[in-house]
Amino acid sequence: MTHTVGILGATGAVGQRFVQLLDGHDGFEIGALTASESSVGESYREAAKWTLETPIPDGIADREVLPTRPEAVPDDVDLVFSSLPSSVGERVEPDFCEAGYVVSSNSSNGRLDDDVPLTIPEVNPDHLDLIEVQRDERGWDGALVKNPNCSTITMVPTLAALDEFGLERASVATLQAVSGAGYDGVPSMAIVDNAIPHIGGEEAKMETESRKLLGEFDGAEVSWHGARVEASCNRIPTLDGHLENVFADLADEPSPAAVARAMRDYPGVDLPSAPESLIRVFEEPDRPQPRLDRNVDGGMAIAVGGVTDTDGGIRYNCLAHNTLRGAAGASLLNGELLADRGYI
Ligand code: NAP
């Protein structure tokens, strides 16, 4: 069955990735593209500052950009992907849910709300059923589902793979690409030949979202994982791909070989856009690297390398493509999970 979908914020860095990933998708076809008032009425080609390596797909370039309001979206759309600034998402996404749309969103608003599923299909697909609680509490016919921040989703699958060893603490330093801040996010004069050791709000997102994602859902609420998570986030002048250095304390003190095996064997999920295996482990100590490895498995897998032991635990590096696995690809997978579970 094919579902007609909309993209809210379709002209931005993440919105463009949605357009790219949905081109030729078996289960979803694009029925609406929305953006801000300054783009409304323009063709998609005029409104989007297209930055991707592939051209704007056929049939999309001449589509008219619609207002980001439920009444502007055609009735046959039953799922909308949202890549709006969080201040806009906070205002607009509930209107869509109230109007009966299921919203699979990238924006950070609402990610920590008790009745909002924050989901990575390979890690915590069962949390999706929080939708029942949400509908009871909010009286919506639609629903709101979130994927985590791009830096969080790079690390959390690796922590999920390590949880069998008793995850007690994870400490992470990130090296994040400029596309993570959106098209207008970081001025070139600030980032070329430089590194910025602060990304507003990012540390807190990693520290909280990780624990919610790894938590237990009992059918009514999610109990957050008890591990301590601490993050330090840095912007560097790469285009795409967030690289992260993780130190994990594990109660069972496994060997690096056992850790690498657990990551390699971590199960994938049977959804159309899912990578064959979620975590790709490199043996070489100088991998993964953003330019070489961000497109592993179509940009949907997590690349890991440099697994070693330290005095206190295990150290490794992980990498994900921030606008694919970290954003549009993550929402798309949640959309596929929603379809698979009959929520749309
Ligand atoms: P972006 O490049 O700045 O794009 C923002 C989009 O939202 C554009 O389509 C823009 O339309 C639209 N928009 C802005 N203000 C609006 C308004 N008042 N009403 C309706 N539409 C409006 O940002 P982005 O990087 O794609 O990020 C989008 C969201 O995804 C953010 O919440 C971000 O935190 C999240 N996210 C981003 C990444 C990443 O790697 N970039 C990763 C994970 C999550 P116009 O073109 O008309 O201005």
mmCIF file of C-alpha atoms and ligand atoms in Angstrom:
data_model
loop_
_atom_site.group_PDB
_atom_site.id
_atom_site.type_symbol
_atom_site.label_atom_id
_atom_site.label_comp_id
_atom_site.label_asym_id
_atom_site.label_seq_id
_atom_site.Cartn_x
_atom_site.Cartn_y
_atom_site.Cartn_z
ATOM 1 C CA MET A 1 0.000 0.000 0.000
ATOM 2 C CA THR A 2 1.273 3.497 -0.837
ATOM 3 C CA HIS A 3 0.734 6.362 1.624
ATOM 4 C CA THR A 4 0.724 9.993 0.567
ATOM 5 C CA VAL A 5 3.021 12.022 2.807
ATOM 6 C CA GLY A 6 3.841 15.673 3.412
ATOM 7 C CA ILE A 7 7.107 17.351 4.367
ATOM 8 C CA LEU A 8 6.952 20.339 6.732
ATOM 9 C CA GLY A 9 10.039 22.537 6.303
ATOM 10 C CA ALA A 10 10.741 20.850 2.967
ATOM 11 C CA THR A 11 13.159 23.514 1.704
ATOM 12 C CA GLY A 12 15.743 23.209 4.529
ATOM 13 C CA ALA A 13 18.824 20.998 4.946
ATOM 14 C CA VAL A 14 16.815 18.112 6.413
ATOM 15 C CA GLY A 15 13.759 18.762 4.223
ATOM 16 C CA GLN A 16 15.918 18.319 1.125
ATOM 17 C CA ARG A 17 17.096 14.962 2.438
ATOM 18 C CA PHE A 18 13.452 13.905 2.860
ATOM 19 C CA VAL A 19 12.804 14.835 -0.765
ATOM 20 C CA GLN A 20 15.879 12.857 -1.840
ATOM 21 C CA LEU A 21 15.060 9.762 0.267
ATOM 22 C CA LEU A 22 11.385 9.689 -0.732
ATOM 23 C CA ASP A 23 12.227 9.733 -4.433
ATOM 24 C CA GLY A 24 11.252 6.264 -5.661
ATOM 25 C CA HIS A 25 10.209 5.065 -2.173
ATOM 26 C CA ASP A 26 7.962 1.992 -2.397
ATOM 27 C CA GLY A 27 5.509 2.876 0.353
ATOM 28 C CA PHE A 28 5.416 6.685 0.437
ATOM 29 C CA GLU A 29 4.818 9.347 -2.197
ATOM 30 C CA ILE A 30 5.096 13.085 -1.678
ATOM 31 C CA GLY A 31 1.764 14.932 -1.642
ATOM 32 C CA ALA A 32 2.730 18.231 0.007
ATOM 33 C CA LEU A 33 5.815 20.388 0.521
ATOM 34 C CA THR A 34 5.581 23.234 3.036
ATOM 35 C CA ALA A 35 7.916 25.978 4.269
ATOM 36 C CA SER A 36 7.840 29.483 5.762
ATOM 37 C CA GLU A 37 5.686 32.340 4.478
ATOM 38 C CA SER A 38 8.664 33.702 2.526
ATOM 39 C CA SER A 39 8.672 30.543 0.343
ATOM 40 C CA VAL A 40 4.923 29.978 0.041
ATOM 41 C CA GLY A 41 3.675 30.208 -3.554
ATOM 42 C CA GLU A 42 7.155 29.716 -5.048
ATOM 43 C CA SER A 43 8.121 26.570 -6.898
ATOM 44 C CA TYR A 44 10.230 24.131 -4.870
ATOM 45 C CA ARG A 45 13.169 24.861 -7.201
ATOM 46 C CA GLU A 46 12.946 28.603 -6.423
ATOM 47 C CA ALA A 47 12.433 28.187 -2.690
ATOM 48 C CA ALA A 48 14.988 25.482 -1.802
ATOM 49 C CA LYS A 49 18.694 26.319 -1.824
ATOM 50 C CA TRP A 50 19.352 22.789 -3.084
ATOM 51 C CA THR A 51 22.731 21.594 -1.779
ATOM 52 C CA LEU A 52 22.681 17.862 -2.465
ATOM 53 C CA GLU A 53 24.816 15.846 -4.845
ATOM 54 C CA THR A 54 21.775 14.442 -6.703
ATOM 55 C CA PRO A 55 19.422 16.752 -8.649
ATOM 56 C CA ILE A 56 15.947 17.688 -7.401
ATOM 57 C CA PRO A 57 13.847 14.621 -8.302
ATOM 58 C CA ASP A 58 11.555 14.745 -11.341
ATOM 59 C CA GLY A 59 8.127 16.063 -10.550
ATOM 60 C CA ILE A 60 9.254 17.922 -7.410
ATOM 61 C CA ALA A 61 11.087 20.996 -8.746
ATOM 62 C CA ASP A 62 7.937 22.637 -10.132
ATOM 63 C CA ARG A 63 5.642 21.818 -7.188
ATOM 64 C CA GLU A 64 4.260 24.820 -5.354
ATOM 65 C CA VAL A 65 5.439 25.322 -1.771
ATOM 66 C CA LEU A 66 2.430 25.356 0.601
ATOM 67 C CA PRO A 67 1.880 27.124 3.912
ATOM 68 C CA THR A 68 2.759 25.089 7.021
ATOM 69 C CA ARG A 69 -0.823 24.778 8.230
ATOM 70 C CA PRO A 70 -3.026 21.647 8.378
ATOM 71 C CA GLU A 71 -5.773 23.214 6.262
ATOM 72 C CA ALA A 72 -3.280 23.889 3.437
ATOM 73 C CA VAL A 73 -2.276 20.225 3.168
ATOM 74 C CA PRO A 74 -4.382 17.969 0.889
ATOM 75 C CA ASP A 75 -6.728 15.573 2.689
ATOM 76 C CA ASP A 76 -5.219 12.443 1.177
ATOM 77 C CA VAL A 77 -1.972 13.046 3.112
ATOM 78 C CA ASP A 78 -1.966 10.835 6.210
ATOM 79 C CA LEU A 79 1.631 11.121 7.421
ATOM 80 C CA VAL A 80 3.757 14.255 7.628
ATOM 81 C CA PHE A 81 7.490 14.404 8.173
ATOM 82 C CA SER A 82 8.554 17.505 10.067
ATOM 83 C CA SER A 83 11.891 19.295 9.762
ATOM 84 C CA LEU A 84 10.859 22.652 11.170
ATOM 85 C CA PRO A 85 12.860 24.794 13.590
ATOM 86 C CA SER A 86 11.789 23.604 17.045
ATOM 87 C CA SER A 87 10.208 26.965 17.904
ATOM 88 C CA VAL A 88 7.926 26.514 14.880
ATOM 89 C CA GLY A 89 7.389 22.778 15.420
ATOM 90 C CA GLU A 90 6.269 23.441 18.978
ATOM 91 C CA ARG A 91 3.537 25.717 17.691
ATOM 92 C CA VAL A 92 2.478 23.870 14.542
ATOM 93 C CA GLU A 93 2.946 20.121 15.095
ATOM 94 C CA PRO A 94 0.124 19.842 17.687
ATOM 95 C CA ASP A 95 -2.246 21.509 15.185
ATOM 96 C CA PHE A 96 -1.448 18.787 12.639
ATOM 97 C CA CYS A 97 -1.944 16.035 15.237
ATOM 98 C CA GLU A 98 -5.246 17.545 16.287
ATOM 99 C CA ALA A 99 -6.332 17.671 12.634
ATOM 100 C CA GLY A 100 -5.708 13.912 12.401
ATOM 101 C CA TYR A 101 -2.234 13.783 10.879
ATOM 102 C CA VAL A 102 0.447 11.457 12.193
ATOM 103 C CA VAL A 103 3.636 13.518 12.504
ATOM 104 C CA SER A 104 7.119 11.966 12.398
ATOM 105 C CA SER A 105 9.331 14.802 13.534
ATOM 106 C CA ASN A 106 12.993 15.796 13.777
ATOM 107 C CA SER A 107 12.461 18.933 15.791
ATOM 108 C CA SER A 108 13.565 18.868 19.416
ATOM 109 C CA ASN A 109 10.288 20.186 20.885
ATOM 110 C CA GLY A 110 8.410 17.549 22.879
ATOM 111 C CA ARG A 111 11.097 14.862 22.665
ATOM 112 C CA LEU A 112 11.152 14.456 26.440
ATOM 113 C CA ASP A 113 7.395 14.713 27.011
ATOM 114 C CA ASP A 114 6.191 11.664 28.943
ATOM 115 C CA ASP A 115 3.571 10.741 26.327
ATOM 116 C CA VAL A 116 5.680 11.316 23.194
ATOM 117 C CA PRO A 117 7.496 8.302 21.732
ATOM 118 C CA LEU A 118 11.175 9.062 21.079
ATOM 119 C CA THR A 119 12.084 6.163 18.854
ATOM 120 C CA ILE A 120 14.893 4.484 16.944
ATOM 121 C CA PRO A 121 13.283 1.434 15.288
ATOM 122 C CA GLU A 122 16.281 -0.838 15.932
ATOM 123 C CA VAL A 123 16.614 0.232 19.574
ATOM 124 C CA ASN A 124 13.200 0.828 21.160
ATOM 125 C CA PRO A 125 10.374 0.119 18.671
ATOM 126 C CA ASP A 126 8.082 -0.844 21.557
ATOM 127 C CA HIS A 127 8.057 2.803 22.763
ATOM 128 C CA LEU A 128 5.915 3.626 19.709
ATOM 129 C CA ASP A 129 2.902 2.310 21.607
ATOM 130 C CA LEU A 130 3.094 5.406 23.829
ATOM 131 C CA ILE A 131 0.853 6.749 21.059
ATOM 132 C CA GLU A 132 -2.085 5.074 22.824
ATOM 133 C CA VAL A 133 -1.310 6.988 26.024
ATOM 134 C CA GLN A 134 -0.825 10.199 24.022
ATOM 135 C CA ARG A 135 -4.162 9.845 22.253
ATOM 136 C CA ASP A 136 -5.946 9.198 25.555
ATOM 137 C CA GLU A 137 -4.347 12.223 27.187
ATOM 138 C CA ARG A 138 -4.505 14.702 24.329
ATOM 139 C CA GLY A 139 -7.628 13.546 22.514
ATOM 140 C CA TRP A 140 -5.814 13.558 19.157
ATOM 141 C CA ASP A 141 -6.827 11.434 16.150
ATOM 142 C CA GLY A 142 -3.296 11.969 14.834
ATOM 143 C CA ALA A 143 -0.090 11.375 16.747
ATOM 144 C CA LEU A 144 3.361 12.848 17.377
ATOM 145 C CA VAL A 145 6.479 10.687 17.156
ATOM 146 C CA LYS A 146 10.018 11.994 17.486
ATOM 147 C CA ASN A 147 13.457 10.843 16.483
ATOM 148 C CA PRO A 148 16.412 11.972 18.580
ATOM 149 C CA ASN A 149 18.964 14.655 17.950
ATOM 150 C CA CYS A 150 21.598 13.803 15.315
ATOM 151 C CA SER A 151 24.445 13.556 17.845
ATOM 152 C CA THR A 152 22.357 11.332 20.150
ATOM 153 C CA ILE A 153 21.393 8.872 17.411
ATOM 154 C CA THR A 154 25.060 8.450 16.458
ATOM 155 C CA MET A 155 25.922 7.116 19.923
ATOM 156 C CA VAL A 156 22.782 5.451 21.287
ATOM 157 C CA PRO A 157 22.757 2.329 19.069
ATOM 158 C CA THR A 158 26.306 1.588 20.269
ATOM 159 C CA LEU A 159 25.243 2.004 23.911
ATOM 160 C CA ALA A 160 22.230 -0.241 23.275
ATOM 161 C CA ALA A 161 24.625 -2.908 21.990
ATOM 162 C CA LEU A 162 26.756 -2.528 25.146
ATOM 163 C CA ASP A 163 23.884 -2.643 27.602
ATOM 164 C CA GLU A 164 24.190 -6.429 27.908
ATOM 165 C CA PHE A 165 27.494 -5.758 29.736
ATOM 166 C CA GLY A 166 25.852 -3.455 32.283
ATOM 167 C CA LEU A 167 26.168 0.128 31.050
ATOM 168 C CA GLU A 168 26.950 2.381 34.007
ATOM 169 C CA ARG A 169 28.314 5.554 32.455
ATOM 170 C CA ALA A 170 29.004 7.003 29.004
ATOM 171 C CA SER A 171 31.106 10.074 28.404
ATOM 172 C CA VAL A 172 31.243 11.509 24.876
ATOM 173 C CA ALA A 173 32.993 14.312 22.978
ATOM 174 C CA THR A 174 31.572 15.127 19.551
ATOM 175 C CA LEU A 175 33.034 16.581 16.333
ATOM 176 C CA GLN A 176 29.944 17.766 14.479
ATOM 177 C CA ALA A 177 29.538 18.803 10.848
ATOM 178 C CA VAL A 178 28.236 22.217 9.763
ATOM 179 C CA SER A 179 25.127 20.808 8.032
ATOM 180 C CA GLY A 180 23.896 19.895 11.525
ATOM 181 C CA ALA A 181 23.118 23.567 12.077
ATOM 182 C CA GLY A 182 21.031 23.954 8.897
ATOM 183 C CA TYR A 183 21.720 26.062 5.825
ATOM 184 C CA ASP A 184 22.034 29.389 7.628
ATOM 185 C CA GLY A 185 23.374 27.889 10.840
ATOM 186 C CA VAL A 186 27.110 28.611 11.102
ATOM 187 C CA PRO A 187 28.650 31.577 9.259
ATOM 188 C CA SER A 188 31.614 30.507 7.083
ATOM 189 C CA MET A 189 33.795 33.225 8.682
ATOM 190 C CA ALA A 190 33.235 31.571 12.061
ATOM 191 C CA ILE A 191 33.936 27.955 11.122
ATOM 192 C CA VAL A 192 36.552 27.806 8.318
ATOM 193 C CA ASP A 193 39.994 27.079 9.851
ATOM 194 C CA ASN A 194 38.355 26.744 13.251
ATOM 195 C CA ALA A 195 36.524 24.564 15.786
ATOM 196 C CA ILE A 196 33.799 25.806 18.117
ATOM 197 C CA PRO A 197 33.706 24.023 21.491
ATOM 198 C CA HIS A 198 30.041 24.694 22.204
ATOM 199 C CA ILE A 199 26.729 23.879 20.497
ATOM 200 C CA GLY A 200 23.839 25.447 22.374
ATOM 201 C CA GLY A 201 21.628 22.854 24.086
ATOM 202 C CA GLU A 202 23.309 19.894 22.375
ATOM 203 C CA GLU A 203 25.020 18.478 25.472
ATOM 204 C CA ALA A 204 21.755 18.402 27.423
ATOM 205 C CA LYS A 205 19.971 16.715 24.494
ATOM 206 C CA MET A 206 22.556 13.913 24.390
ATOM 207 C CA GLU A 207 22.459 13.451 28.158
ATOM 208 C CA THR A 208 18.670 13.223 28.440
ATOM 209 C CA GLU A 209 17.494 11.726 25.138
ATOM 210 C CA SER A 210 19.966 8.822 25.440
ATOM 211 C CA ARG A 211 18.517 7.768 28.776
ATOM 212 C CA LYS A 212 14.916 7.984 27.531
ATOM 213 C CA LEU A 213 15.740 5.953 24.398
ATOM 214 C CA LEU A 214 17.456 3.231 26.436
ATOM 215 C CA GLY A 215 14.658 3.182 29.022
ATOM 216 C CA GLU A 216 12.002 0.529 29.687
ATOM 217 C CA PHE A 217 8.409 1.017 28.518
ATOM 218 C CA ASP A 218 5.842 -0.827 30.642
ATOM 219 C CA GLY A 219 2.800 -0.019 28.514
ATOM 220 C CA ALA A 220 2.047 3.208 30.394
ATOM 221 C CA GLU A 221 5.328 5.078 30.830
ATOM 222 C CA VAL A 222 9.032 4.991 30.049
ATOM 223 C CA SER A 223 11.479 4.613 32.961
ATOM 224 C CA TRP A 224 14.721 6.203 31.876
ATOM 225 C CA HIS A 225 17.935 4.179 31.901
ATOM 226 C CA GLY A 226 19.982 4.684 35.064
ATOM 227 C CA ALA A 227 23.371 5.178 33.360
ATOM 228 C CA ARG A 228 25.172 8.491 33.776
ATOM 229 C CA VAL A 229 25.666 10.200 30.389
ATOM 230 C CA GLU A 230 27.880 13.273 29.928
ATOM 231 C CA ALA A 231 28.588 15.056 26.663
ATOM 232 C CA SER A 232 30.820 17.776 25.278
ATOM 233 C CA CYS A 233 29.821 19.001 21.804
ATOM 234 C CA ASN A 234 32.083 20.653 19.225
ATOM 235 C CA ARG A 235 31.409 22.059 15.755
ATOM 236 C CA ILE A 236 34.139 21.428 13.147
ATOM 237 C CA PRO A 237 34.365 22.404 9.455
ATOM 238 C CA THR A 238 33.243 19.099 7.914
ATOM 239 C CA LEU A 239 30.142 19.221 5.723
ATOM 240 C CA ASP A 240 28.290 16.058 6.784
ATOM 241 C CA GLY A 241 28.854 13.323 9.366
ATOM 242 C CA HIS A 242 29.178 13.603 13.139
ATOM 243 C CA LEU A 243 32.196 11.806 14.654
ATOM 244 C CA GLU A 244 32.088 11.021 18.385
ATOM 245 C CA ASN A 245 34.668 9.732 20.902
ATOM 246 C CA VAL A 246 32.917 7.634 23.524
ATOM 247 C CA PHE A 247 34.213 6.319 26.873
ATOM 248 C CA ALA A 248 31.875 3.706 28.397
ATOM 249 C CA ASP A 249 32.030 2.120 31.860
ATOM 250 C CA LEU A 250 30.599 -1.390 31.790
ATOM 251 C CA ALA A 251 29.955 -3.454 34.949
ATOM 252 C CA ASP A 252 31.089 -6.736 33.343
ATOM 253 C CA GLU A 253 34.398 -5.325 32.053
ATOM 254 C CA PRO A 254 34.251 -7.081 28.638
ATOM 255 C CA SER A 255 37.280 -7.246 26.336
ATOM 256 C CA PRO A 256 37.454 -4.917 23.305
ATOM 257 C CA ALA A 257 36.895 -7.996 21.109
ATOM 258 C CA ALA A 258 33.664 -8.829 22.966
ATOM 259 C CA VAL A 259 32.527 -5.216 22.639
ATOM 260 C CA ALA A 260 33.249 -5.176 18.897
ATOM 261 C CA ARG A 261 31.375 -8.470 18.497
ATOM 262 C CA ALA A 262 28.331 -7.191 20.410
ATOM 263 C CA MET A 263 28.200 -4.124 18.180
ATOM 264 C CA ARG A 264 28.675 -6.102 14.968
ATOM 265 C CA ASP A 265 25.949 -8.579 15.987
ATOM 266 C CA TYR A 266 23.458 -5.942 17.149
ATOM 267 C CA PRO A 267 20.242 -6.800 15.268
ATOM 268 C CA GLY A 268 18.822 -4.679 12.484
ATOM 269 C CA VAL A 269 15.164 -4.292 11.659
ATOM 270 C CA ASP A 270 13.091 -5.326 8.659
ATOM 271 C CA LEU A 271 11.973 -1.950 7.284
ATOM 272 C CA PRO A 272 12.493 -0.707 3.701
ATOM 273 C CA SER A 273 15.056 2.016 4.537
ATOM 274 C CA ALA A 274 16.899 0.158 7.294
ATOM 275 C CA PRO A 275 20.541 -0.803 6.740
ATOM 276 C CA GLU A 276 21.318 -4.495 6.551
ATOM 277 C CA SER A 277 23.232 -4.322 9.800
ATOM 278 C CA LEU A 278 22.945 -1.318 12.049
ATOM 279 C CA ILE A 279 26.547 -1.038 13.241
ATOM 280 C CA ARG A 280 29.556 -1.448 10.959
ATOM 281 C CA VAL A 281 32.758 -2.066 12.927
ATOM 282 C CA PHE A 282 36.113 -1.141 11.386
ATOM 283 C CA GLU A 283 39.319 -2.868 12.495
ATOM 284 C CA GLU A 284 41.555 0.035 11.429
ATOM 285 C CA PRO A 285 42.351 2.370 14.341
ATOM 286 C CA ASP A 286 41.987 5.522 12.208
ATOM 287 C CA ARG A 287 38.393 4.814 11.128
ATOM 288 C CA PRO A 288 35.637 5.870 10.904
ATOM 289 C CA GLN A 289 36.270 9.214 9.239
ATOM 290 C CA PRO A 290 33.504 11.608 8.097
ATOM 291 C CA ARG A 291 34.578 11.883 4.474
ATOM 292 C CA LEU A 292 35.259 8.159 4.033
ATOM 293 C CA ASP A 293 32.529 6.598 6.102
ATOM 294 C CA ARG A 294 29.467 8.850 6.414
ATOM 295 C CA ASN A 295 27.768 7.064 3.509
ATOM 296 C CA VAL A 296 28.157 3.539 4.871
ATOM 297 C CA ASP A 297 25.012 1.619 3.900
ATOM 298 C CA GLY A 298 23.468 4.625 2.166
ATOM 299 C CA GLY A 299 24.217 6.849 5.159
ATOM 300 C CA MET A 300 21.875 4.799 7.367
ATOM 301 C CA ALA A 301 24.364 2.724 9.382
ATOM 302 C CA ILE A 302 26.487 3.700 12.385
ATOM 303 C CA ALA A 303 30.243 3.275 11.781
ATOM 304 C CA VAL A 304 32.455 2.322 14.733
ATOM 305 C CA GLY A 305 36.216 1.945 15.111
ATOM 306 C CA GLY A 306 39.104 2.237 17.537
ATOM 307 C CA VAL A 307 37.566 -0.079 20.137
ATOM 308 C CA THR A 308 40.139 -0.319 22.945
ATOM 309 C CA ASP A 309 40.176 -0.718 26.689
ATOM 310 C CA THR A 310 41.172 2.024 29.069
ATOM 311 C CA ASP A 311 41.870 2.030 32.805
ATOM 312 C CA GLY A 312 38.203 2.454 33.598
ATOM 313 C CA GLY A 313 36.330 0.884 30.683
ATOM 314 C CA ILE A 314 36.064 0.912 26.905
ATOM 315 C CA ARG A 315 36.823 3.658 24.416
ATOM 316 C CA TYR A 316 35.658 3.812 20.768
ATOM 317 C CA ASN A 317 34.767 6.231 17.992
ATOM 318 C CA CYS A 318 31.419 6.280 16.219
ATOM 319 C CA LEU A 319 30.093 8.176 13.222
ATOM 320 C CA ALA A 320 26.764 8.721 11.484
ATOM 321 C CA HIS A 321 25.568 10.857 8.607
ATOM 322 C CA ASN A 322 23.762 13.633 10.468
ATOM 323 C CA THR A 323 21.149 14.594 7.879
ATOM 324 C CA LEU A 324 20.504 10.968 6.803
ATOM 325 C CA ARG A 325 20.660 8.570 9.773
ATOM 326 C CA GLY A 326 20.712 11.563 12.100
ATOM 327 C CA ALA A 327 17.632 13.332 10.755
ATOM 328 C CA ALA A 328 15.542 12.638 7.625
ATOM 329 C CA GLY A 329 16.483 8.940 7.477
ATOM 330 C CA ALA A 330 15.604 8.554 11.147
ATOM 331 C CA SER A 331 12.149 10.110 10.671
ATOM 332 C CA LEU A 332 11.604 8.081 7.539
ATOM 333 C CA LEU A 333 12.380 4.854 9.419
ATOM 334 C CA ASN A 334 9.942 5.910 12.137
ATOM 335 C CA GLY A 335 7.381 6.533 9.383
ATOM 336 C CA GLU A 336 7.983 3.023 8.055
ATOM 337 C CA LEU A 337 7.607 1.647 11.584
ATOM 338 C CA LEU A 338 4.319 3.570 11.968
ATOM 339 C CA ALA A 339 3.065 2.035 8.713
ATOM 340 C CA ASP A 340 4.264 -1.434 9.735
ATOM 341 C CA ARG A 341 2.447 -1.179 13.093
ATOM 342 C CA GLY A 342 -0.771 0.070 11.497
ATOM 343 C CA TYR A 343 -0.674 3.586 12.967
ATOM 344 C CA ILE A 344 -1.215 5.066 9.491
HETATM 345 P P1 NAP B 1 16.941 24.668 8.011
HETATM 346 O O1 NAP B 1 17.890 24.271 6.938
HETATM 347 O O2 NAP B 1 17.077 26.008 8.619
HETATM 348 O O3 NAP B 1 15.426 24.510 7.432
HETATM 349 C C1 NAP B 1 14.304 24.953 8.155
HETATM 350 C C2 NAP B 1 13.029 24.689 7.379
HETATM 351 O O4 NAP B 1 11.908 25.163 8.138
HETATM 352 C C3 NAP B 1 12.942 25.406 6.034
HETATM 353 O O5 NAP B 1 12.163 24.654 5.143
HETATM 354 C C4 NAP B 1 12.204 26.701 6.391
HETATM 355 O O6 NAP B 1 11.511 27.277 5.299
HETATM 356 C C5 NAP B 1 11.194 26.166 7.388
HETATM 357 N N1 NAP B 1 10.719 27.232 8.290
HETATM 358 C C6 NAP B 1 11.468 28.136 8.964
HETATM 359 N N2 NAP B 1 10.659 28.971 9.669
HETATM 360 C C7 NAP B 1 9.394 28.588 9.420
HETATM 361 C C8 NAP B 1 8.123 29.061 9.818
HETATM 362 N N3 NAP B 1 7.987 30.113 10.656
HETATM 363 N N4 NAP B 1 7.014 28.424 9.354
HETATM 364 C C9 NAP B 1 7.129 27.376 8.529
HETATM 365 N N5 NAP B 1 8.309 26.886 8.085
HETATM 366 C C10 NAP B 1 9.430 27.481 8.534
HETATM 367 O O7 NAP B 1 16.989 23.641 9.243
HETATM 368 P P2 NAP B 1 17.386 22.075 9.227
HETATM 369 O O8 NAP B 1 18.829 21.873 9.484
HETATM 370 O O9 NAP B 1 16.762 21.433 8.043
HETATM 371 O O10 NAP B 1 16.690 21.573 10.569
HETATM 372 C C11 NAP B 1 15.293 21.377 10.668
HETATM 373 C C12 NAP B 1 14.952 20.752 11.997
HETATM 374 O O11 NAP B 1 15.561 19.467 12.105
HETATM 375 C C13 NAP B 1 15.439 21.574 13.205
HETATM 376 O O12 NAP B 1 14.513 21.471 14.242
HETATM 377 C C14 NAP B 1 16.742 20.877 13.571
HETATM 378 O O13 NAP B 1 17.095 21.062 14.920
HETATM 379 C C15 NAP B 1 16.385 19.423 13.280
HETATM 380 N N6 NAP B 1 17.532 18.560 13.000
HETATM 381 C C16 NAP B 1 18.482 18.933 12.102
HETATM 382 C C17 NAP B 1 19.556 18.073 11.847
HETATM 383 C C18 NAP B 1 20.640 18.398 10.867
HETATM 384 O O14 NAP B 1 21.603 17.608 10.774
HETATM 385 N N7 NAP B 1 20.551 19.501 10.110
HETATM 386 C C19 NAP B 1 19.629 16.849 12.507
HETATM 387 C C20 NAP B 1 18.629 16.498 13.397
HETATM 388 C C21 NAP B 1 17.586 17.346 13.645
HETATM 389 P P3 NAP B 1 12.139 28.496 4.408
HETATM 390 O O15 NAP B 1 13.084 27.867 3.435
HETATM 391 O O16 NAP B 1 10.941 29.078 3.757
HETATM 392 O O17 NAP B 1 12.812 29.419 5.365
#
